[in-house]
Short mmCIF file of C-alpha atoms in Angstrom, two decimals:
data_model
loop_
_atom_site.label_atom_id
_atom_site.label_comp_id
_atom_site.label_asym_id
_atom_site.label_seq_id
_atom_site.Cartn_x
_atom_site.Cartn_y
_atom_site.Cartn_z
CA MET A 1 217.56 38.94 20.21
CA THR A 2 220.99 39.21 18.59
CA LYS A 3 222.29 36.03 17.04
CA GLY A 4 225.45 34.61 18.58
CA ASN A 5 228.32 33.74 16.26
CA PHE A 6 230.31 31.70 18.75
CA MET A 7 230.91 28.00 18.13
CA LEU A 8 229.94 25.94 21.15
CA ASN A 9 230.20 22.35 22.27
CA VAL A 10 227.82 20.17 24.26
CA SER A 11 229.78 20.65 27.50
CA LYS A 12 228.80 24.34 27.46
CA LEU A 13 225.06 23.64 27.41
CA LYS A 14 222.84 24.02 30.47
CA ALA A 15 219.49 22.41 31.28
CA GLY A 16 216.73 24.60 29.89
CA ASP A 17 218.68 25.80 26.85
CA ILE A 18 216.48 26.29 23.80
CA MET A 19 217.72 24.51 20.68
CA THR A 20 216.72 25.46 17.15
CA PHE A 21 217.91 23.25 14.31
CA GLU A 22 218.90 24.36 10.83
CA GLY A 23 217.26 22.57 7.93
CA GLU A 24 217.78 18.85 7.59
CA ARG A 25 220.02 17.75 4.70
CA ASN A 26 220.36 14.49 2.80
CA GLU A 27 223.58 12.58 2.16
CA ASP A 28 224.38 14.84 -0.80
CA GLY A 29 224.15 17.93 1.39
CA LYS A 30 220.89 19.11 -0.18
CA LEU A 31 218.18 20.52 2.04
CA ASP A 32 215.19 18.31 2.71
CA PRO A 33 212.34 19.93 0.70
CA LEU A 34 210.00 20.12 3.69
CA SER A 35 212.63 21.72 5.92
CA HIS A 36 213.52 24.07 3.07
CA LEU A 37 209.92 25.20 2.60
CA ILE A 38 209.45 25.81 6.34
CA MET A 39 212.61 27.94 6.33
CA ILE A 40 211.42 29.95 3.32
CA LEU A 41 207.94 30.58 4.73
CA THR A 42 209.33 31.71 8.10
CA ASP A 43 212.21 33.63 6.47
CA SER A 44 214.60 31.69 8.67
CA GLU A 45 217.54 29.31 8.74
CA VAL A 46 215.87 26.92 11.22
CA SER A 47 213.03 24.42 10.85
CA HIS A 48 212.97 22.42 14.11
CA ALA A 49 213.26 23.02 17.87
CA GLY A 50 214.08 21.11 21.03
CA LEU A 51 214.94 21.58 24.70
CA PHE A 52 218.18 20.61 26.43
CA ILE A 53 217.01 18.82 29.58
CA GLN A 54 220.10 17.47 31.36
CA GLU A 55 223.86 17.86 31.46
CA ASP A 56 225.08 14.45 32.68
CA PRO A 57 224.72 12.60 30.45
CA PRO A 58 223.82 15.38 28.00
CA ALA A 59 220.32 14.94 26.60
CA MET A 60 217.61 16.85 24.79
CA ALA A 61 213.88 16.40 24.25
CA ASP A 62 211.96 17.14 21.08
CA ALA A 63 208.82 16.24 19.16
CA ALA A 64 209.93 14.28 16.12
CA LEU A 65 208.63 11.48 13.90
CA SER A 66 208.61 8.95 16.73
CA GLY A 67 206.74 11.31 19.07
CA LEU A 68 207.90 13.41 22.01
CA HIS A 69 210.96 11.78 23.55
CA ALA A 70 214.36 12.46 25.13
CA HIS A 71 217.62 11.53 23.38
CA LEU A 72 221.30 11.62 24.24
CA VAL A 73 223.35 14.18 22.30
CA ALA A 74 227.05 14.57 21.57
CA ASP A 75 229.49 16.72 19.60
CA LYS A 76 230.70 14.00 17.28
CA GLY A 77 229.07 11.37 15.12
CA THR A 78 226.56 11.31 12.30
CA PRO A 79 224.14 12.63 11.34
CA LEU A 80 225.33 16.10 12.28
CA ARG A 81 222.95 19.06 12.20
CA PRO A 82 223.78 22.70 13.08
CA VAL A 83 221.90 23.87 16.18
CA HIS A 84 221.49 27.39 17.58
CA ILE A 85 221.45 27.69 21.38
CA CYS A 86 219.42 30.30 23.28
CA ARG A 87 219.38 30.69 27.06
CA VAL A 88 216.72 32.52 29.05
CA LYS A 89 218.15 35.37 31.10
CA LYS A 90 218.26 34.41 34.78
CA THR A 91 219.31 35.86 38.10
CA ASP A 92 221.22 33.96 40.78
CA ASP A 93 217.99 32.86 42.45
CA THR A 94 216.25 31.67 39.26
CA ASN A 95 215.59 27.94 39.35
CA ILE A 96 215.22 26.27 35.94
CA SER A 97 213.88 22.99 37.39
CA PRO A 98 210.17 23.87 36.76
CA VAL A 99 210.95 23.94 33.02
CA ILE A 100 212.66 20.55 33.14
CA ASN A 101 209.88 19.08 35.28
CA ALA A 102 207.31 20.27 32.74
CA ALA A 103 209.32 18.68 29.91
CA LYS A 104 209.58 15.36 31.76
CA LYS A 105 205.84 15.43 32.43
CA TYR A 106 205.09 15.69 28.71
CA ILE A 107 207.69 13.04 27.85
CA GLU A 108 206.11 10.61 30.33
CA GLN A 109 202.72 11.14 28.69
CA ASN A 110 204.17 9.55 25.55
CA LEU A 111 202.64 12.21 23.34
CA VAL A 112 202.63 11.23 19.68
CA TYR A 113 202.95 13.47 16.66
CA PRO A 114 203.49 11.59 13.42
CA LEU A 115 204.64 13.85 10.59
CA PRO A 116 205.34 16.89 12.83
CA ASP A 117 207.10 18.89 10.11
CA LEU A 118 204.14 18.55 7.73
CA ILE A 119 201.70 19.71 10.41
CA LEU A 120 204.05 22.59 11.30
CA LEU A 121 203.95 23.55 7.61
CA GLY A 122 200.14 23.60 7.62
CA MET A 123 200.06 25.76 10.76
CA ILE A 124 202.55 28.21 9.25
CA LEU A 125 200.43 28.49 6.09
CA ILE A 126 197.27 29.16 8.12
CA TYR A 127 198.43 31.18 11.10
CA LYS A 128 201.51 33.14 10.01
CA ASN A 129 202.11 36.06 7.69
CA ILE A 130 203.47 34.57 4.47
CA SER A 131 202.93 37.68 2.36
CA HIS A 132 206.70 37.92 1.78
CA VAL A 133 206.50 34.94 -0.58
CA SER A 134 204.53 34.27 -3.74
CA LEU A 135 202.67 31.00 -4.09
CA LYS A 136 200.23 29.76 -6.69
CA GLN A 137 196.78 29.16 -5.29
CA LYS A 138 196.70 25.56 -6.52
CA VAL A 139 199.95 24.85 -4.66
CA VAL A 140 198.63 26.34 -1.39
CA ILE A 141 195.41 24.35 -1.70
CA GLY A 142 197.38 21.22 -2.56
CA LEU A 143 199.64 21.58 0.46
CA LEU A 144 196.70 22.16 2.80
CA LYS A 145 194.87 19.14 1.38
CA LEU A 146 198.02 17.05 1.86
CA VAL A 147 198.44 18.05 5.51
CA THR A 148 194.71 17.64 6.19
CA ALA A 149 194.73 14.16 4.69
CA LYS A 150 197.71 13.20 6.85
CA ILE A 151 195.93 14.46 9.97
CA LYS A 152 192.82 12.50 9.08
CA SER A 153 194.90 9.34 8.73
CA ILE A 154 196.29 9.95 12.23
CA LEU A 155 192.78 10.43 13.60
CA GLU A 156 191.71 7.13 12.05
CA ASP A 157 194.63 5.26 13.64
CA LYS A 158 193.32 3.89 16.95
CA LYS A 159 196.77 3.71 18.57
CA TYR A 160 196.83 7.51 18.81
CA GLU A 161 193.47 7.85 20.54
CA GLY A 162 193.52 9.99 23.68
CA LYS A 163 197.02 11.36 23.00
CA HIS A 164 197.01 15.08 22.30
CA PRO A 165 200.21 15.92 20.43
CA MET A 166 202.52 18.92 20.18
CA ILE A 167 204.80 20.18 17.44
CA CYS A 168 208.45 20.85 18.29
CA SER A 169 208.35 24.61 18.99
CA GLU A 170 205.00 24.33 20.80
CA PHE A 171 206.57 21.84 23.22
CA VAL A 172 209.47 24.17 24.09
CA TYR A 173 207.21 27.21 24.55
CA GLN A 174 204.70 25.23 26.64
CA CYS A 175 207.38 23.96 29.04
CA TYR A 176 208.39 27.54 29.83
CA LEU A 177 204.77 28.66 30.00
CA ASP A 178 203.98 25.92 32.53
CA ALA A 179 207.06 26.85 34.56
CA SER A 180 206.08 30.53 34.59
CA LYS A 181 203.12 29.67 36.83
CA LYS A 182 205.68 29.02 39.57
CA ASP A 183 208.13 31.75 38.52
CA PRO A 184 206.83 34.45 36.10
CA ARG A 185 210.41 35.23 35.07
CA LEU A 186 210.48 31.93 33.17
CA LYS A 187 207.83 32.91 30.65
CA LEU A 188 209.24 33.40 27.15
CA ILE A 189 208.52 36.95 26.04
CA LEU A 190 208.04 37.13 22.27
CA LYS A 191 208.66 40.45 20.54
CA ASN A 192 208.10 41.26 16.86
CA ALA A 193 206.63 37.82 16.18
CA ASP A 194 204.42 37.50 13.11
CA LEU A 195 201.15 37.39 15.06
CA GLN A 196 201.91 40.57 16.98
CA LEU A 197 202.85 42.36 13.76
CA SER A 198 199.52 41.30 12.25
CA LEU A 199 197.53 42.63 15.20
CA ARG A 200 199.48 45.88 15.35
CA HIS A 201 198.91 46.77 11.70
CA ARG A 202 195.33 45.45 11.73
CA THR A 203 195.65 43.94 8.29
CA SER A 204 194.40 40.66 6.86
CA ILE A 205 197.69 38.95 6.15
CA THR A 206 197.15 35.36 7.22
CA LEU A 207 195.12 32.64 5.55
CA LEU A 208 192.96 32.52 8.67
CA ASP A 209 192.13 36.20 8.14
CA HIS A 210 191.38 35.53 4.46
CA TYR A 211 189.11 32.64 5.40
CA ILE A 212 187.14 34.72 7.90
CA ASP A 213 186.81 37.65 5.48
CA TYR A 214 185.66 35.42 2.63
CA ARG A 215 183.23 33.59 4.87
CA PHE A 216 181.45 36.83 5.77
CA SER A 217 181.47 38.05 2.16
CA GLN A 218 179.75 34.93 0.87
CA GLN A 219 176.62 34.52 2.95
CA LYS A 220 174.98 32.34 0.30
CA PHE A 221 177.80 29.83 0.54
CA PHE A 222 178.27 29.69 4.29
CA ALA A 223 175.72 29.01 7.00
CA SER A 224 175.16 31.42 9.89
CA ASN A 225 177.64 31.59 12.77
CA ASP A 226 175.79 29.14 14.98
CA GLU A 227 174.88 26.58 12.33
CA PRO A 228 176.97 23.49 11.55
CA ILE A 229 179.79 23.96 9.06
CA GLU A 230 179.14 22.83 5.52
CA LYS A 231 180.79 19.58 4.53
CA SER A 232 183.99 19.85 2.55
CA LEU A 233 183.92 19.45 -1.21
CA PHE A 234 187.26 17.61 -1.10
CA GLU A 235 186.88 13.84 -1.03
CA ASN A 236 190.28 12.80 -2.37
CA LYS A 237 191.71 9.55 -1.10
CA ILE A 238 194.82 10.02 1.02
CA GLU A 239 196.78 7.67 -1.27
CA ASP A 240 196.12 9.97 -4.23
CA ILE A 241 197.25 13.04 -2.30
CA GLU A 242 200.37 11.37 -0.85
CA GLU A 243 201.57 10.48 -4.35
CA ASN A 244 201.84 14.19 -5.10
CA GLU A 245 203.67 15.15 -1.88
CA SER A 246 207.17 15.48 -3.33
CA GLU A 247 205.85 17.24 -6.44
CA LEU A 248 203.84 19.72 -4.34
CA LEU A 249 206.84 20.63 -2.18
CA GLN A 250 209.04 21.15 -5.22
CA MET A 251 206.35 23.24 -6.95
CA ALA A 252 206.04 25.41 -3.86
CA ILE A 253 209.79 26.01 -3.61
CA LYS A 254 210.15 26.64 -7.35
CA GLY A 255 207.11 28.93 -7.40
CA ILE A 256 208.53 31.09 -4.62
CA HIS A 257 211.78 31.54 -6.48
CA ASP A 258 209.96 32.22 -9.76
CA LYS A 259 207.93 35.03 -8.16
CA ASP A 260 204.57 33.50 -8.94
CA ARG A 261 201.60 35.72 -8.20
CA LEU A 262 200.21 35.49 -4.67
CA PHE A 263 196.97 33.54 -4.31
CA GLY A 264 193.61 35.28 -3.93
CA GLU A 265 190.58 34.68 -1.73
CA ASN A 266 187.96 32.30 -3.13
CA LYS A 267 185.76 29.32 -2.32
CA ASP A 268 188.27 26.54 -2.97
CA LEU A 269 190.98 28.19 -0.87
CA SER A 270 188.53 28.87 1.96
CA LEU A 271 187.39 25.24 1.96
CA ALA A 272 190.99 24.05 2.11
CA VAL A 273 191.62 26.30 5.11
CA GLN A 274 188.40 25.16 6.75
CA ASP A 275 189.24 21.48 6.28
CA PHE A 276 192.63 21.95 7.89
CA LEU A 277 191.21 23.88 10.85
CA ILE A 278 188.59 21.22 11.55
CA ALA A 279 191.04 18.31 11.27
CA HIS A 280 193.75 20.01 13.32
CA GLN A 281 191.37 20.96 16.11
CA GLN A 282 190.00 17.42 16.20
CA LEU A 283 193.60 16.21 16.54
CA LYS A 284 194.01 18.52 19.53
CA GLY A 285 190.87 17.06 21.09
CA THR A 286 188.75 20.17 20.50
CA PRO A 287 185.11 19.57 19.46
CA ILE A 288 183.83 21.71 16.59
CA SER A 289 180.11 22.44 16.38
CA SER A 290 179.76 25.71 14.43
CA PHE A 291 181.64 28.32 12.45
CA LYS A 292 181.93 30.55 15.53
CA ASN A 293 183.29 27.66 17.54
CA LEU A 294 185.79 26.86 14.79
CA ILE A 295 187.09 30.43 14.56
CA ASP A 296 187.23 30.99 18.31
CA ASN A 297 189.35 27.87 18.73
CA ALA A 298 191.51 28.74 15.72
CA LYS A 299 192.27 32.20 17.07
CA GLU A 300 193.18 30.74 20.45
CA GLN A 301 195.57 28.30 18.80
CA GLN A 302 197.02 31.07 16.63
CA ALA A 303 197.74 33.19 19.71
CA PHE A 304 199.93 30.42 21.14
CA PHE A 305 201.48 29.23 17.88
CA VAL A 306 205.25 29.62 18.01
CA THR A 307 207.62 28.63 15.20
CA PRO A 308 211.25 27.54 15.51
CA ASN A 309 212.16 30.93 14.02
CA ASP A 310 210.26 32.70 16.83
CA LEU A 311 212.34 30.78 19.37
CA LEU A 312 215.56 31.75 17.59
CA CYS A 313 214.87 35.40 16.81
CA HIS A 314 211.95 36.79 18.81
CA ILE A 315 212.53 35.98 22.50
CA SER A 316 213.41 39.26 24.19
CA ASN A 317 214.35 37.70 27.54
CA ALA A 318 216.88 35.22 26.14
CA ASP A 319 220.43 35.39 24.82
CA ASN A 320 221.63 33.64 21.68
CA LEU A 321 224.87 31.99 22.75
CA GLY A 322 225.98 30.63 19.39
CA LYS A 323 225.69 27.30 17.64
CA LEU A 324 227.21 23.86 17.38
CA ASP A 325 227.09 20.76 15.20
CA ILE A 326 225.25 18.24 17.29
CA TYR A 327 224.66 14.50 17.09
CA ARG A 328 221.26 13.36 18.34
CA ASP A 329 221.06 9.65 19.18
CA SER A 330 218.10 8.02 17.44
CA ASN A 331 217.39 5.80 20.45
CA LYS A 332 215.08 7.07 23.17
CA LEU A 333 216.67 7.93 26.51
CA ARG A 334 215.53 5.45 29.16
#
């Protein structure tokens, strides 16, 4: 999908437009470290996604810190954030309403996803090809432990019980996937996405692949496929891990630019991957009983994992119309 260079305004947007946001910046104009790291790992200029759901008044829906909600948007105001707009190719008889109805259904469910960018980071580390960057093993393990600890804190918070969350890009993709059951033309067709490249070349290039390979190479360490998974060796308190969050993000960004040597497969890295997989699948409401169960569920999630960069660059049946500086009201649309 060719990127559009045209500058747009909100009045040009149509319900169903896919919105991908460039990295968030602070008051000094510096990129937020988490947004920056997501952009580096996905080799992209975007780190967040949303769906334009109505034209009057103009509003979008996205999964952010407060959960999955709809918000009014405008051309002017602060904070401003550059947004790329993609529109699925349609014919005169294509009705976009199934996409909007799916979005409203998820909004009404009041899905919650605290810390969505952190969890997106963990999923990118596990499920995507990050071989184009160099990261120290201790930094990768530290980041995975951080995300896992955050997920565990969400699981322990009773107010989130029974609410299965989505990250931003997953929400957009799922709305179109749901709508495609009524009109197959509405399914987003991904081409040259990281997962498809991995399958085509048949190489172990994701941390999930490394984990599976190491698991089978270390029979003394791991139980058989059908036996329960060994308990993690990591027992750090979440408070101790959270204190290092900013330092970990900065180390990761600096390490990439310094061309640190890529991590290798070993026990500690495999345990960090395993911990994340278990916690994330519990968050999605998926019971884990054995290694085989863990991997089967992980592969299923990987197959449907879409990043903001995939939505910007890899949809073959959509046009990139251009971008605009958009203001997103912090208040929920009622």
